[in-house]
Tab-separated table of C-alpha atoms in Angstrom:
chain	number	residue	atom	x	y	z
A	1	MET	CA	-81.179	17.371	72.498
A	2	LYS	CA	-83.240	20.161	71.229
A	3	ARG	CA	-83.932	20.646	67.548
A	4	ILE	CA	-85.212	24.217	67.910
A	5	LEU	CA	-82.852	26.291	70.064
A	6	PHE	CA	-84.901	29.475	70.177
A	7	TYR	CA	-87.277	31.670	68.235
A	8	ALA	CA	-86.112	34.893	66.600
A	9	TRP	CA	-88.829	37.275	65.430
A	10	GLY	CA	-91.329	34.424	65.579
A	11	LEU	CA	-89.219	32.120	63.394
A	12	PRO	CA	-87.670	28.911	64.740
A	13	VAL	CA	-83.876	28.715	64.768
A	14	PRO	CA	-82.840	25.047	64.473
A	15	ALA	CA	-79.792	23.872	66.395
A	16	TYR	CA	-78.054	22.612	63.261
A	17	THR	CA	-78.493	25.927	61.435
A	18	PHE	CA	-77.304	27.912	64.444
A	19	PHE	CA	-74.158	25.843	64.961
A	20	LEU	CA	-73.400	25.753	61.222
A	21	CYS	CA	-73.576	29.546	60.940
A	22	PHE	CA	-71.722	30.035	64.224
A	23	SER	CA	-68.909	27.727	63.113
A	24	PHE	CA	-68.499	29.562	59.808
A	25	VAL	CA	-68.363	33.010	61.409
A	26	PHE	CA	-66.115	31.888	64.277
A	27	CYS	CA	-63.675	30.004	62.054
A	28	ILE	CA	-63.450	32.656	59.340
A	29	LEU	CA	-62.774	35.365	61.912
A	30	GLY	CA	-60.247	33.063	63.593
A	31	MET	CA	-58.545	32.401	60.277
A	32	VAL	CA	-58.286	36.130	59.481
A	33	TRP	CA	-57.003	36.856	62.994
A	34	TYR	CA	-54.400	34.084	62.823
A	35	ASP	CA	-53.288	35.222	59.371
A	36	ARG	CA	-52.726	38.781	60.570
A	37	ARG	CA	-50.611	37.564	63.486
A	38	SER	CA	-48.437	35.199	61.426
A	39	ALA	CA	-44.882	36.011	60.343
A	40	THR	CA	-45.796	35.956	56.638
A	41	PRO	CA	-49.421	37.065	56.369
A	42	LEU	CA	-51.410	36.211	53.251
A	43	ARG	CA	-53.699	39.194	53.804
A	44	VAL	CA	-56.816	37.014	53.787
A	45	ARG	CA	-59.989	39.078	53.936
A	46	PRO	CA	-63.189	38.054	55.727
A	47	ASP	CA	-65.061	37.902	52.412
A	48	ILE	CA	-63.472	34.504	51.821
A	49	GLY	CA	-66.092	33.305	54.304
A	50	VAL	CA	-68.948	34.384	52.048
A	51	TRP	CA	-67.406	32.557	49.101
A	52	THR	CA	-66.752	29.444	51.171
A	53	PHE	CA	-70.190	29.467	52.794
A	54	LEU	CA	-72.047	29.741	49.489
A	55	GLY	CA	-69.856	27.088	47.855
A	56	ALA	CA	-70.216	24.739	50.818
A	57	ILE	CA	-73.999	25.084	51.086
A	58	MET	CA	-74.530	24.603	47.347
A	59	GLY	CA	-72.107	21.655	47.269
A	60	ALA	CA	-73.715	20.024	50.305
A	61	ARG	CA	-77.185	20.431	48.866
A	62	LEU	CA	-76.190	19.209	45.387
A	63	PHE	CA	-74.451	16.157	46.869
A	64	TYR	CA	-77.590	15.380	48.886
A	65	LEU	CA	-79.829	15.619	45.824
A	66	VAL	CA	-77.574	13.337	43.787
A	67	GLN	CA	-77.001	10.852	46.632
A	68	PHE	CA	-80.684	10.453	47.453
A	69	ASP	CA	-81.924	10.722	43.850
A	70	ARG	CA	-83.956	13.878	44.319
A	71	PRO	CA	-84.878	16.259	41.466
A	72	LEU	CA	-82.291	18.995	40.907
A	73	CYS	CA	-85.015	21.658	40.960
A	74	GLN	CA	-84.926	21.263	44.783
A	75	LEU	CA	-81.391	22.686	44.891
A	76	PHE	CA	-82.513	26.067	46.210
A	77	PHE	CA	-85.099	24.753	48.720
A	78	LEU	CA	-82.926	25.108	51.803
A	79	THR	CA	-85.610	24.590	54.430
A	80	GLY	CA	-85.519	21.291	56.273
A	81	SER	CA	-82.914	18.614	55.791
A	82	GLY	CA	-80.683	17.962	52.880
A	83	LEU	CA	-77.017	18.809	53.471
A	84	VAL	CA	-74.149	16.315	53.142
A	85	PHE	CA	-70.703	17.028	54.629
A	86	TYR	CA	-68.704	15.600	51.719
A	87	GLY	CA	-70.494	17.812	49.219
A	88	GLY	CA	-70.042	20.821	51.461
A	89	PHE	CA	-66.333	20.124	51.748
A	90	ILE	CA	-65.950	19.785	47.975
A	91	GLY	CA	-68.075	22.874	47.269
A	92	GLY	CA	-66.230	24.950	49.858
A	93	LEU	CA	-62.866	23.791	48.523
A	94	LEU	CA	-63.843	24.725	44.972
A	95	ALA	CA	-64.975	28.148	46.186
A	96	VAL	CA	-61.638	28.675	47.962
A	97	LEU	CA	-59.759	27.631	44.808
A	98	VAL	CA	-61.700	30.198	42.767
A	99	TYR	CA	-61.151	32.836	45.467
A	100	ALA	CA	-57.398	32.168	45.555
A	101	ARG	CA	-57.214	32.393	41.769
A	102	ILE	CA	-59.159	35.675	41.563
A	103	PHE	CA	-57.286	37.411	44.392
A	104	ALA	CA	-53.858	35.899	43.511
A	105	LEU	CA	-53.301	34.159	46.840
A	106	PRO	CA	-50.802	31.291	47.066
A	107	LEU	CA	-52.846	28.108	47.313
A	108	ARG	CA	-50.705	25.879	49.535
A	109	PRO	CA	-50.221	28.431	52.357
A	110	LEU	CA	-53.910	29.332	52.148
A	111	LEU	CA	-54.939	25.692	52.544
A	112	ASP	CA	-52.427	25.268	55.383
A	113	LEU	CA	-53.981	28.267	57.102
A	114	ALA	CA	-57.529	26.972	56.606
A	115	ALA	CA	-57.006	23.301	57.595
A	116	PRO	CA	-57.263	23.600	61.406
A	117	PHE	CA	-60.249	25.915	61.112
A	118	VAL	CA	-62.040	23.477	58.795
A	119	ALA	CA	-61.622	20.763	61.433
A	120	LEU	CA	-62.787	23.105	64.208
A	121	GLY	CA	-65.796	24.172	62.146
A	122	GLU	CA	-66.742	20.549	61.516
A	123	ALA	CA	-66.533	19.807	65.251
A	124	ILE	CA	-68.743	22.781	66.141
A	125	THR	CA	-71.274	21.861	63.454
A	126	ARG	CA	-71.433	18.282	64.770
A	127	ILE	CA	-72.830	19.683	68.017
A	128	GLY	CA	-75.748	20.930	65.932
A	129	CYS	CA	-76.036	17.483	64.336
A	130	LEU	CA	-76.208	15.884	67.764
A	131	CYS	CA	-78.874	18.348	68.915
A	132	ASN	CA	-80.848	17.735	65.734
A	133	GLY	CA	-80.800	13.986	66.253
A	134	CYS	CA	-79.239	13.092	62.917
A	135	CYS	CA	-75.816	12.046	64.244
A	136	TRP	CA	-76.306	9.364	66.879
A	137	GLY	CA	-78.619	11.509	68.956
A	138	GLY	CA	-82.265	11.293	69.786
A	139	LEU	CA	-84.855	13.850	70.787
A	140	GLN	CA	-84.768	14.606	74.505
A	141	HIS	CA	-87.370	16.713	76.281
A	142	ALA	CA	-85.405	17.274	79.493
A	143	CYS	CA	-83.799	20.627	80.252
A	144	LEU	CA	-80.217	19.363	80.274
A	145	GLY	CA	-80.113	15.967	78.689
A	146	ALA	CA	-78.766	13.984	75.803
A	147	TYR	CA	-79.944	10.729	74.372
A	148	VAL	CA	-77.314	8.848	72.405
A	149	SER	CA	-78.547	5.739	70.662
A	150	ARG	CA	-76.706	2.497	71.265
A	151	GLY	CA	-75.699	-0.042	68.698
A	152	ILE	CA	-73.542	2.006	66.346
A	153	PRO	CA	-70.093	0.380	66.309
A	154	PHE	CA	-68.256	3.246	64.580
A	155	PRO	CA	-68.999	6.262	62.366
A	156	GLY	CA	-70.045	5.429	58.842
A	157	ILE	CA	-72.289	2.498	59.738
A	158	ASN	CA	-75.977	3.352	59.606
A	159	MET	CA	-78.333	0.944	61.313
């Protein structure tokens, strides 16, 4: 596991941030591609990704601040840790609801289109969690290695 994947222009690129951004771009482009190939396209535009990304990041950060009793003035400090999946899901869903309302898209088909890509995006982002060490992983200094801590019976139990 490697927390910093590489350096770009002298700045560290954390594994979690890389996989989070990659999953958003990959899944939004996949959703637009799949929509254009379907029998009844919704004409979803790639800008839904910007709406969803901003809603998800703000929701994840807000949920973290409330859950861990942090001051709300830290909402826009996005360096370091502080994102919770449930908040990101709720924030992203609210952003999609607003997007569908503004651009007059039918909600149920839009959510049906997005569902598999949400699951795929979560799976890709979990790779970043594992590399970061926050989801059952530990820091490993080997070239190709993974350290998975023992003693966790199932997800949701923190020891």
